[in-house]
Amino acid sequence: MACGLRSDAGIGCPNNGGLFESRRGFGACPSVVNLKSGEAKSKAAVADSLSSDFKGRQVHVADVKTSSNWCLKTPTRTQVYAQASICVSKAHKWWEKSTQPNMVEVKSAQQLVNALKNVGDRLVIVDFYSPGCGGCRTLHPKICQLAESNPDAIILKVNYEDLKTMSQALHIRVLPFFRFYRGVDGKVCSFSCTNATIKKFKDALAKYGGDRPSIGPAKGLDESELLKLASMGEISLDSVPGRNEERIGDLLKEGFEAWTGAGLAGDGAMAMV
């Protein structure tokens, strides 16, 4: 991705140097102007203008002729056009740095659903983040360290900007945000935390992590969440337990579109901590 930077502001000349326009062209802005003694009034006016107005801003000074037959005059319109391209390379993608083998980037709602259903009884942590979230960026190195020290846990990273529809359907309203899933219990806890409150993450990791075998398939997302995602076309109907085509049709008839459309629009404000 590239973006252009442009500045149309005029350039002012500082007291100790800069640019000015004269009959000789552009040169260094003098700190002392030698004028004839008979033009003391004009000299005082220039000095006053330099001392009070010439502070990095564009200023206008009236023509003052000297014995060298030149005038000190800042240009009425001096502009500098600057353009730079900022390429977001891999080096700038902080969310890809220091990641561990048990940290997986989720690319679609279907991938998230499948991952949660196929992990057995392992602890799964869903990490919702945004590239522009300062709290997410600050917390990322600690999450990577905890992932390294807990290799049995799986961390699924969800880019809110790339998967905004899914994230909003799951009622994610603040970033960074975490959901913990474990086996047949499905979602066991969810919360937002920062560096200052990282203890919440560590406590949840200690409570729901470790060797905790469970009997039965992993639950994953709640059925209501699966139905919602299926009705929005984010996942296939096969991902919803049983045959729920009729139930989805009933939800749509009862105004499910308003629930997922107007409802999401009302919940669209995102807080980043």
PDB file of C-alpha atoms in Angstrom:
ATOM      1  CA  MET A   1       0.000   0.000   0.000  1.00  0.00           C
ATOM      2  CA  ALA A   2       1.316   3.431  -0.838  1.00  0.00           C
ATOM      3  CA  CYS A   3       0.166   6.835   0.188  1.00  0.00           C
ATOM      4  CA  GLY A   4       1.241  10.311  -0.823  1.00  0.00           C
ATOM      5  CA  LEU A   5       2.261  13.078   1.516  1.00  0.00           C
ATOM      6  CA  ARG A   6       1.946  16.645   0.283  1.00  0.00           C
ATOM      7  CA  SER A   7       2.529  19.965   1.958  1.00  0.00           C
ATOM      8  CA  ASP A   8       1.198  23.182   0.421  1.00  0.00           C
ATOM      9  CA  ALA A   9       2.237  25.452   3.258  1.00  0.00           C
ATOM     10  CA  GLY A  10       4.501  28.342   2.478  1.00  0.00           C
ATOM     11  CA  ILE A  11       8.020  28.345   3.939  1.00  0.00           C
ATOM     12  CA  GLY A  12       8.989  31.036   6.388  1.00  0.00           C
ATOM     13  CA  CYS A  13      12.547  32.163   6.926  1.00  0.00           C
ATOM     14  CA  PRO A  14      14.061  31.868  10.453  1.00  0.00           C
ATOM     15  CA  ASN A  15      16.261  34.636  11.845  1.00  0.00           C
ATOM     16  CA  ASN A  16      19.471  32.691  11.342  1.00  0.00           C
ATOM     17  CA  GLY A  17      18.941  31.629   7.745  1.00  0.00           C
ATOM     18  CA  GLY A  18      16.412  30.527   5.183  1.00  0.00           C
ATOM     19  CA  LEU A  19      15.212  31.726   1.788  1.00  0.00           C
ATOM     20  CA  PHE A  20      14.282  35.185   0.580  1.00  0.00           C
ATOM     21  CA  GLU A  21      13.566  36.664  -2.779  1.00  0.00           C
ATOM     22  CA  SER A  22      15.414  39.723  -4.015  1.00  0.00           C
ATOM     23  CA  ARG A  23      16.405  41.200  -7.314  1.00  0.00           C
ATOM     24  CA  ARG A  24      19.414  38.911  -7.137  1.00  0.00           C
ATOM     25  CA  GLY A  25      17.226  35.793  -6.776  1.00  0.00           C
ATOM     26  CA  PHE A  26      17.186  33.445  -3.804  1.00  0.00           C
ATOM     27  CA  GLY A  27      19.899  33.475  -1.190  1.00  0.00           C
ATOM     28  CA  ALA A  28      20.554  33.238   2.530  1.00  0.00           C
ATOM     29  CA  CYS A  29      18.360  35.371   4.751  1.00  0.00           C
ATOM     30  CA  PRO A  30      20.722  37.820   6.567  1.00  0.00           C
ATOM     31  CA  SER A  31      20.436  38.314  10.276  1.00  0.00           C
ATOM     32  CA  VAL A  32      21.691  41.895  10.011  1.00  0.00           C
ATOM     33  CA  VAL A  33      20.595  44.292   7.263  1.00  0.00           C
ATOM     34  CA  ASN A  34      22.910  47.234   6.556  1.00  0.00           C
ATOM     35  CA  LEU A  35      20.908  50.253   5.586  1.00  0.00           C
ATOM     36  CA  LYS A  36      21.771  53.920   5.143  1.00  0.00           C
ATOM     37  CA  SER A  37      21.651  56.033   8.277  1.00  0.00           C
ATOM     38  CA  GLY A  38      19.082  58.263   6.569  1.00  0.00           C
ATOM     39  CA  GLU A  39      16.710  55.314   6.397  1.00  0.00           C
ATOM     40  CA  ALA A  40      16.667  54.542  10.117  1.00  0.00           C
ATOM     41  CA  LYS A  41      12.890  54.507  10.186  1.00  0.00           C
ATOM     42  CA  SER A  42      12.714  51.869   7.455  1.00  0.00           C
ATOM     43  CA  LYS A  43      15.479  49.913   9.147  1.00  0.00           C
ATOM     44  CA  ALA A  44      13.581  49.911  12.416  1.00  0.00           C
ATOM     45  CA  ALA A  45      10.447  48.742  10.639  1.00  0.00           C
ATOM     46  CA  VAL A  46      12.333  45.848   9.030  1.00  0.00           C
ATOM     47  CA  ALA A  47      14.025  44.884  12.287  1.00  0.00           C
ATOM     48  CA  ASP A  48      10.713  44.938  14.106  1.00  0.00           C
ATOM     49  CA  SER A  49       9.147  42.741  11.440  1.00  0.00           C
ATOM     50  CA  LEU A  50      12.041  40.245  11.586  1.00  0.00           C
ATOM     51  CA  SER A  51      11.973  39.988  15.361  1.00  0.00           C
ATOM     52  CA  SER A  52       8.220  39.701  15.827  1.00  0.00           C
ATOM     53  CA  ASP A  53       6.836  37.980  12.730  1.00  0.00           C
ATOM     54  CA  PHE A  54       9.686  36.013  11.168  1.00  0.00           C
ATOM     55  CA  LYS A  55       9.315  32.872  13.242  1.00  0.00           C
ATOM     56  CA  GLY A  56       9.097  30.052  10.741  1.00  0.00           C
ATOM     57  CA  ARG A  57       6.013  31.501   9.070  1.00  0.00           C
ATOM     58  CA  GLN A  58       5.564  33.143   5.712  1.00  0.00           C
ATOM     59  CA  VAL A  59       5.803  36.894   6.236  1.00  0.00           C
ATOM     60  CA  HIS A  60       5.618  39.914   3.938  1.00  0.00           C
ATOM     61  CA  VAL A  61       8.121  42.751   4.310  1.00  0.00           C
ATOM     62  CA  ALA A  62       7.762  46.006   2.361  1.00  0.00           C
ATOM     63  CA  ASP A  63      10.493  46.885  -0.152  1.00  0.00           C
ATOM     64  CA  VAL A  64      13.438  48.710   1.441  1.00  0.00           C
ATOM     65  CA  LYS A  65      16.078  49.963  -1.019  1.00  0.00           C
ATOM     66  CA  THR A  66      19.669  50.059   0.154  1.00  0.00           C
ATOM     67  CA  SER A  67      22.878  51.474  -1.165  1.00  0.00           C
ATOM     68  CA  SER A  68      23.432  48.250  -3.064  1.00  0.00           C
ATOM     69  CA  ASN A  69      20.164  48.896  -4.863  1.00  0.00           C
ATOM     70  CA  TRP A  70      18.447  45.700  -3.750  1.00  0.00           C
ATOM     71  CA  CYS A  71      15.352  45.072  -1.698  1.00  0.00           C
ATOM     72  CA  LEU A  72      14.572  42.573   1.015  1.00  0.00           C
ATOM     73  CA  LYS A  73      11.275  40.893   0.246  1.00  0.00           C
ATOM     74  CA  THR A  74       9.923  37.515   1.106  1.00  0.00           C
ATOM     75  CA  PRO A  75       8.047  35.908  -1.750  1.00  0.00           C
ATOM     76  CA  THR A  76       4.313  36.404  -1.681  1.00  0.00           C
ATOM     77  CA  ARG A  77       3.813  32.743  -2.460  1.00  0.00           C
ATOM     78  CA  THR A  78       6.632  30.268  -1.975  1.00  0.00           C
ATOM     79  CA  GLN A  79       5.488  26.688  -1.946  1.00  0.00           C
ATOM     80  CA  VAL A  80       7.260  23.415  -1.546  1.00  0.00           C
ATOM     81  CA  TYR A  81       5.636  20.280  -2.821  1.00  0.00           C
ATOM     82  CA  ALA A  82       6.758  17.112  -1.114  1.00  0.00           C
ATOM     83  CA  GLN A  83       5.640  13.667  -2.018  1.00  0.00           C
ATOM     84  CA  ALA A  84       6.696  10.423  -0.425  1.00  0.00           C
ATOM     85  CA  SER A  85       5.607   6.870  -0.793  1.00  0.00           C
ATOM     86  CA  ILE A  86       5.198   4.751   2.309  1.00  0.00           C
ATOM     87  CA  CYS A  87       5.265   1.082   1.535  1.00  0.00           C
ATOM     88  CA  VAL A  88       3.843  -1.205   4.180  1.00  0.00           C
ATOM     89  CA  SER A  89       6.353  -4.020   3.829  1.00  0.00           C
ATOM     90  CA  LYS A  90       6.649  -7.059   5.994  1.00  0.00           C
ATOM     91  CA  ALA A  91       8.993  -5.140   8.279  1.00  0.00           C
ATOM     92  CA  HIS A  92       6.167  -2.718   9.099  1.00  0.00           C
ATOM     93  CA  LYS A  93       3.632  -5.466   9.836  1.00  0.00           C
ATOM     94  CA  TRP A  94       4.100  -5.684  13.592  1.00  0.00           C
ATOM     95  CA  TRP A  95       1.387  -8.354  13.894  1.00  0.00           C
ATOM     96  CA  GLU A  96       3.586 -10.779  11.948  1.00  0.00           C
ATOM     97  CA  LYS A  97       6.691 -10.284  14.085  1.00  0.00           C
ATOM     98  CA  SER A  98       7.850 -12.864  16.646  1.00  0.00           C
ATOM     99  CA  THR A  99       4.851 -15.116  16.018  1.00  0.00           C
ATOM    100  CA  GLN A 100       5.083 -18.716  17.238  1.00  0.00           C
ATOM    101  CA  PRO A 101       4.134 -21.981  15.477  1.00  0.00           C
ATOM    102  CA  ASN A 102       0.946 -22.174  17.573  1.00  0.00           C
ATOM    103  CA  MET A 103      -0.205 -18.721  16.392  1.00  0.00           C
ATOM    104  CA  VAL A 104      -2.367 -18.874  13.253  1.00  0.00           C
ATOM    105  CA  GLU A 105      -3.723 -15.961  11.189  1.00  0.00           C
ATOM    106  CA  VAL A 106      -7.415 -16.446  10.378  1.00  0.00           C
ATOM    107  CA  LYS A 107      -8.340 -15.456   6.818  1.00  0.00           C
ATOM    108  CA  SER A 108     -12.101 -16.143   6.824  1.00  0.00           C
ATOM    109  CA  ALA A 109     -15.068 -16.874   9.062  1.00  0.00           C
ATOM    110  CA  GLN A 110     -15.196 -20.413   7.687  1.00  0.00           C
ATOM    111  CA  GLN A 111     -11.573 -20.991   8.697  1.00  0.00           C
ATOM    112  CA  LEU A 112     -12.336 -19.809  12.237  1.00  0.00           C
ATOM    113  CA  VAL A 113     -15.344 -22.116  12.524  1.00  0.00           C
ATOM    114  CA  ASN A 114     -13.421 -25.112  11.199  1.00  0.00           C
ATOM    115  CA  ALA A 115     -10.420 -24.441  13.446  1.00  0.00           C
ATOM    116  CA  LEU A 116     -12.566 -24.262  16.576  1.00  0.00           C
ATOM    117  CA  LYS A 117     -14.367 -27.507  15.669  1.00  0.00           C
ATOM    118  CA  ASN A 118     -11.237 -29.516  14.848  1.00  0.00           C
ATOM    119  CA  VAL A 119      -8.882 -28.811  17.773  1.00  0.00           C
ATOM    120  CA  GLY A 120     -10.254 -31.449  20.140  1.00  0.00           C
ATOM    121  CA  ASP A 121      -9.805 -30.498  23.780  1.00  0.00           C
ATOM    122  CA  ARG A 122      -6.929 -28.061  23.285  1.00  0.00           C
ATOM    123  CA  LEU A 123      -7.289 -24.512  24.571  1.00  0.00           C
ATOM    124  CA  VAL A 124      -7.973 -22.062  21.760  1.00  0.00           C
ATOM    125  CA  ILE A 125      -7.571 -18.301  22.183  1.00  0.00           C
ATOM    126  CA  VAL A 126      -9.059 -16.033  19.539  1.00  0.00           C
ATOM    127  CA  ASP A 127      -7.166 -12.744  19.415  1.00  0.00           C
ATOM    128  CA  PHE A 128      -9.059  -9.892  17.733  1.00  0.00           C
ATOM    129  CA  TYR A 129      -6.739  -7.046  16.722  1.00  0.00           C
ATOM    130  CA  SER A 130      -6.373  -4.170  14.281  1.00  0.00           C
ATOM    131  CA  PRO A 131      -3.167  -2.952  12.576  1.00  0.00           C
ATOM    132  CA  GLY A 132      -4.037   0.598  13.640  1.00  0.00           C
ATOM    133  CA  CYS A 133      -4.685  -0.276  17.288  1.00  0.00           C
ATOM    134  CA  GLY A 134      -1.885   1.017  19.524  1.00  0.00           C
ATOM    135  CA  GLY A 135      -2.924  -1.221  22.412  1.00  0.00           C
ATOM    136  CA  CYS A 136      -2.859  -4.280  20.146  1.00  0.00           C
ATOM    137  CA  ARG A 137       0.630  -3.425  18.935  1.00  0.00           C
ATOM    138  CA  THR A 138       1.977  -2.859  22.446  1.00  0.00           C
ATOM    139  CA  LEU A 139       0.483  -6.106  23.715  1.00  0.00           C
ATOM    140  CA  HIS A 140       1.596  -8.257  20.770  1.00  0.00           C
ATOM    141  CA  PRO A 141       5.147  -9.105  22.047  1.00  0.00           C
ATOM    142  CA  LYS A 142       3.761 -10.369  25.373  1.00  0.00           C
ATOM    143  CA  ILE A 143       1.149 -12.508  23.626  1.00  0.00           C
ATOM    144  CA  CYS A 144       3.940 -14.027  21.542  1.00  0.00           C
ATOM    145  CA  GLN A 145       5.939 -14.777  24.710  1.00  0.00           C
ATOM    146  CA  LEU A 146       2.927 -16.430  26.353  1.00  0.00           C
ATOM    147  CA  ALA A 147       2.304 -18.456  23.192  1.00  0.00           C
ATOM    148  CA  GLU A 148       5.907 -19.663  23.295  1.00  0.00           C
ATOM    149  CA  SER A 149       5.653 -20.681  26.955  1.00  0.00           C
ATOM    150  CA  ASN A 150       2.305 -22.440  26.350  1.00  0.00           C
ATOM    151  CA  PRO A 151       2.833 -24.476  23.157  1.00  0.00           C
ATOM    152  CA  ASP A 152      -0.270 -26.632  23.753  1.00  0.00           C
ATOM    153  CA  ALA A 153      -2.529 -23.605  23.438  1.00  0.00           C
ATOM    154  CA  ILE A 154      -3.577 -22.369  19.994  1.00  0.00           C
ATOM    155  CA  ILE A 155      -3.920 -18.653  19.297  1.00  0.00           C
ATOM    156  CA  LEU A 156      -6.068 -17.714  16.334  1.00  0.00           C
ATOM    157  CA  LYS A 157      -5.402 -14.133  15.267  1.00  0.00           C
ATOM    158  CA  VAL A 158      -8.290 -12.225  13.655  1.00  0.00           C
ATOM    159  CA  ASN A 159      -7.596  -8.974  11.827  1.00  0.00           C
ATOM    160  CA  TYR A 160     -10.684  -6.879  12.579  1.00  0.00           C
ATOM    161  CA  GLU A 161     -10.179  -4.717   9.474  1.00  0.00           C
ATOM    162  CA  ASP A 162     -10.032  -7.731   7.149  1.00  0.00           C
ATOM    163  CA  LEU A 163     -12.882  -9.608   8.832  1.00  0.00           C
ATOM    164  CA  LYS A 164     -15.042  -6.734  10.011  1.00  0.00           C
ATOM    165  CA  THR A 165     -18.381  -8.344   9.098  1.00  0.00           C
ATOM    166  CA  MET A 166     -17.589 -11.485  11.056  1.00  0.00           C
ATOM    167  CA  SER A 167     -16.158  -9.555  14.003  1.00  0.00           C
ATOM    168  CA  GLN A 168     -19.216  -7.341  14.236  1.00  0.00           C
ATOM    169  CA  ALA A 169     -21.503 -10.372  13.991  1.00  0.00           C
ATOM    170  CA  LEU A 170     -19.650 -11.778  17.020  1.00  0.00           C
ATOM    171  CA  HIS A 171     -20.219  -8.456  18.847  1.00  0.00           C
ATOM    172  CA  ILE A 172     -16.574  -7.414  19.070  1.00  0.00           C
ATOM    173  CA  ARG A 173     -16.733  -3.786  20.186  1.00  0.00           C
ATOM    174  CA  VAL A 174     -13.326  -3.121  21.725  1.00  0.00           C
ATOM    175  CA  LEU A 175      -9.754  -4.009  20.764  1.00  0.00           C
ATOM    176  CA  PRO A 176      -7.673  -5.872  21.652  1.00  0.00           C
ATOM    177  CA  PHE A 177     -10.225  -8.538  22.557  1.00  0.00           C
ATOM    178  CA  PHE A 178      -9.797 -12.223  23.447  1.00  0.00           C
ATOM    179  CA  ARG A 179     -12.085 -15.246  23.487  1.00  0.00           C
ATOM    180  CA  PHE A 180     -11.067 -18.508  25.185  1.00  0.00           C
ATOM    181  CA  TYR A 181     -12.520 -21.826  23.913  1.00  0.00           C
ATOM    182  CA  ARG A 182     -12.039 -25.283  25.399  1.00  0.00           C
ATOM    183  CA  GLY A 183     -13.405 -28.580  24.039  1.00  0.00           C
ATOM    184  CA  VAL A 184     -17.057 -29.418  24.685  1.00  0.00           C
ATOM    185  CA  ASP A 185     -17.482 -26.294  26.826  1.00  0.00           C
ATOM    186  CA  GLY A 186     -17.051 -23.965  23.868  1.00  0.00           C
ATOM    187  CA  LYS A 187     -16.417 -20.369  24.925  1.00  0.00           C
ATOM    188  CA  VAL A 188     -15.281 -20.323  28.547  1.00  0.00           C
ATOM    189  CA  CYS A 189     -14.447 -16.612  28.887  1.00  0.00           C
ATOM    190  CA  SER A 190     -13.924 -13.417  26.927  1.00  0.00           C
ATOM    191  CA  PHE A 191     -12.434 -10.044  27.804  1.00  0.00           C
ATOM    192  CA  SER A 192     -10.339  -7.101  26.645  1.00  0.00           C
ATOM    193  CA  CYS A 193      -6.960  -6.379  28.198  1.00  0.00           C
ATOM    194  CA  THR A 194      -3.847  -4.256  27.708  1.00  0.00           C
ATOM    195  CA  ASN A 195      -0.273  -4.358  28.972  1.00  0.00           C
ATOM    196  CA  ALA A 196      -1.481  -2.878  32.243  1.00  0.00           C
ATOM    197  CA  THR A 197      -4.113  -5.592  32.691  1.00  0.00           C
ATOM    198  CA  ILE A 198      -2.239  -8.535  31.163  1.00  0.00           C
ATOM    199  CA  LYS A 199      -2.854 -10.416  34.406  1.00  0.00           C
ATOM    200  CA  LYS A 200      -6.380 -11.182  33.178  1.00  0.00           C
ATOM    201  CA  PHE A 201      -4.898 -13.016  30.205  1.00  0.00           C
ATOM    202  CA  LYS A 202      -2.393 -14.921  32.362  1.00  0.00           C
ATOM    203  CA  ASP A 203      -5.069 -15.918  34.878  1.00  0.00           C
ATOM    204  CA  ALA A 204      -7.367 -17.217  32.137  1.00  0.00           C
ATOM    205  CA  LEU A 205      -4.466 -19.104  30.588  1.00  0.00           C
ATOM    206  CA  ALA A 206      -3.676 -20.761  33.915  1.00  0.00           C
ATOM    207  CA  LYS A 207      -7.352 -21.575  34.623  1.00  0.00           C
ATOM    208  CA  TYR A 208      -8.334 -23.037  31.270  1.00  0.00           C
ATOM    209  CA  GLY A 209      -4.986 -24.237  29.933  1.00  0.00           C
ATOM    210  CA  GLY A 210      -2.913 -27.282  30.775  1.00  0.00           C
ATOM    211  CA  ASP A 211      -3.889 -30.928  30.468  1.00  0.00           C
ATOM    212  CA  ARG A 212      -7.683 -30.927  30.770  1.00  0.00           C
ATOM    213  CA  PRO A 213      -9.068 -33.762  28.625  1.00  0.00           C
ATOM    214  CA  SER A 214     -12.750 -33.581  27.806  1.00  0.00           C
ATOM    215  CA  ILE A 215     -15.177 -36.108  26.366  1.00  0.00           C
ATOM    216  CA  GLY A 216     -16.912 -35.258  23.128  1.00  0.00           C
ATOM    217  CA  PRO A 217     -16.276 -33.004  20.122  1.00  0.00           C
ATOM    218  CA  ALA A 218     -15.267 -29.382  20.470  1.00  0.00           C
ATOM    219  CA  LYS A 219     -18.232 -27.029  20.554  1.00  0.00           C
ATOM    220  CA  GLY A 220     -16.686 -23.943  18.952  1.00  0.00           C
ATOM    221  CA  LEU A 221     -19.003 -20.996  18.288  1.00  0.00           C
ATOM    222  CA  ASP A 222     -22.491 -20.940  19.742  1.00  0.00           C
ATOM    223  CA  GLU A 223     -25.265 -22.177  17.470  1.00  0.00           C
ATOM    224  CA  SER A 224     -26.831 -18.711  17.366  1.00  0.00           C
ATOM    225  CA  GLU A 225     -23.541 -17.268  16.141  1.00  0.00           C
ATOM    226  CA  LEU A 226     -23.218 -19.967  13.499  1.00  0.00           C
ATOM    227  CA  LEU A 227     -26.759 -19.287  12.308  1.00  0.00           C
ATOM    228  CA  LYS A 228     -26.033 -15.597  12.113  1.00  0.00           C
ATOM    229  CA  LEU A 229     -22.852 -16.082  10.095  1.00  0.00           C
ATOM    230  CA  ALA A 230     -24.594 -18.590   7.800  1.00  0.00           C
ATOM    231  CA  SER A 231     -27.478 -16.207   7.122  1.00  0.00           C
ATOM    232  CA  MET A 232     -24.956 -13.500   6.201  1.00  0.00           C
ATOM    233  CA  GLY A 233     -23.145 -15.818   3.785  1.00  0.00           C
ATOM    234  CA  GLU A 234     -19.963 -15.847   5.858  1.00  0.00           C
ATOM    235  CA  ILE A 235     -19.997 -19.617   6.355  1.00  0.00           C
ATOM    236  CA  SER A 236     -21.704 -22.581   4.716  1.00  0.00           C
ATOM    237  CA  LEU A 237     -24.904 -24.137   6.053  1.00  0.00           C
ATOM    238  CA  ASP A 238     -22.969 -27.382   6.535  1.00  0.00           C
ATOM    239  CA  SER A 239     -21.130 -25.667   9.414  1.00  0.00           C
ATOM    240  CA  VAL A 240     -24.371 -25.314  11.382  1.00  0.00           C
ATOM    241  CA  PRO A 241     -25.377 -28.399  13.434  1.00  0.00           C
ATOM    242  CA  GLY A 242     -28.379 -30.228  11.971  1.00  0.00           C
ATOM    243  CA  ARG A 243     -30.441 -29.011   9.060  1.00  0.00           C
ATOM    244  CA  ASN A 244     -31.276 -25.422   9.901  1.00  0.00           C
ATOM    245  CA  GLU A 245     -32.282 -24.024   6.512  1.00  0.00           C
ATOM    246  CA  GLU A 246     -35.869 -23.566   7.694  1.00  0.00           C
ATOM    247  CA  ARG A 247     -34.760 -21.899  10.904  1.00  0.00           C
ATOM    248  CA  ILE A 248     -32.571 -19.470   8.978  1.00  0.00           C
ATOM    249  CA  GLY A 249     -35.488 -18.722   6.649  1.00  0.00           C
ATOM    250  CA  ASP A 250     -37.727 -18.008   9.641  1.00  0.00           C
ATOM    251  CA  LEU A 251     -35.132 -15.653  11.112  1.00  0.00           C
ATOM    252  CA  LEU A 252     -34.917 -13.749   7.854  1.00  0.00           C
ATOM    253  CA  LYS A 253     -38.696 -13.459   7.646  1.00  0.00           C
ATOM    254  CA  GLU A 254     -38.843 -12.100  11.193  1.00  0.00           C
ATOM    255  CA  GLY A 255     -36.460  -9.317  10.395  1.00  0.00           C
ATOM    256  CA  PHE A 256     -33.093 -10.989  10.742  1.00  0.00           C
ATOM    257  CA  GLU A 257     -31.706  -8.660   8.109  1.00  0.00           C
ATOM    258  CA  ALA A 258     -32.504  -5.712  10.347  1.00  0.00           C
ATOM    259  CA  TRP A 259     -30.812  -7.493  13.225  1.00  0.00           C
ATOM    260  CA  THR A 260     -27.607  -8.076  11.275  1.00  0.00           C
ATOM    261  CA  GLY A 261     -27.771  -4.839   9.264  1.00  0.00           C
ATOM    262  CA  ALA A 262     -29.188  -2.030  11.366  1.00  0.00           C
ATOM    263  CA  GLY A 263     -28.006  -3.815  14.488  1.00  0.00           C
ATOM    264  CA  LEU A 264     -24.439  -3.935  13.264  1.00  0.00           C
ATOM    265  CA  ALA A 265     -24.604  -0.353  12.090  1.00  0.00           C
ATOM    266  CA  GLY A 266     -25.603   0.685  15.591  1.00  0.00           C
ATOM    267  CA  ASP A 267     -22.781  -1.355  17.128  1.00  0.00           C
ATOM    268  CA  GLY A 268     -20.240  -0.226  14.572  1.00  0.00           C
ATOM    269  CA  ALA A 269     -18.299   2.087  16.903  1.00  0.00           C
ATOM    270  CA  MET A 270     -14.988   0.433  17.705  1.00  0.00           C
ATOM    271  CA  ALA A 271     -12.986   1.318  20.787  1.00  0.00           C
ATOM    272  CA  MET A 272      -9.260   0.658  20.790  1.00  0.00           C
ATOM    273  CA  VAL A 273      -7.366   0.559  24.045  1.00  0.00           C
TER     274      VAL A 273
END
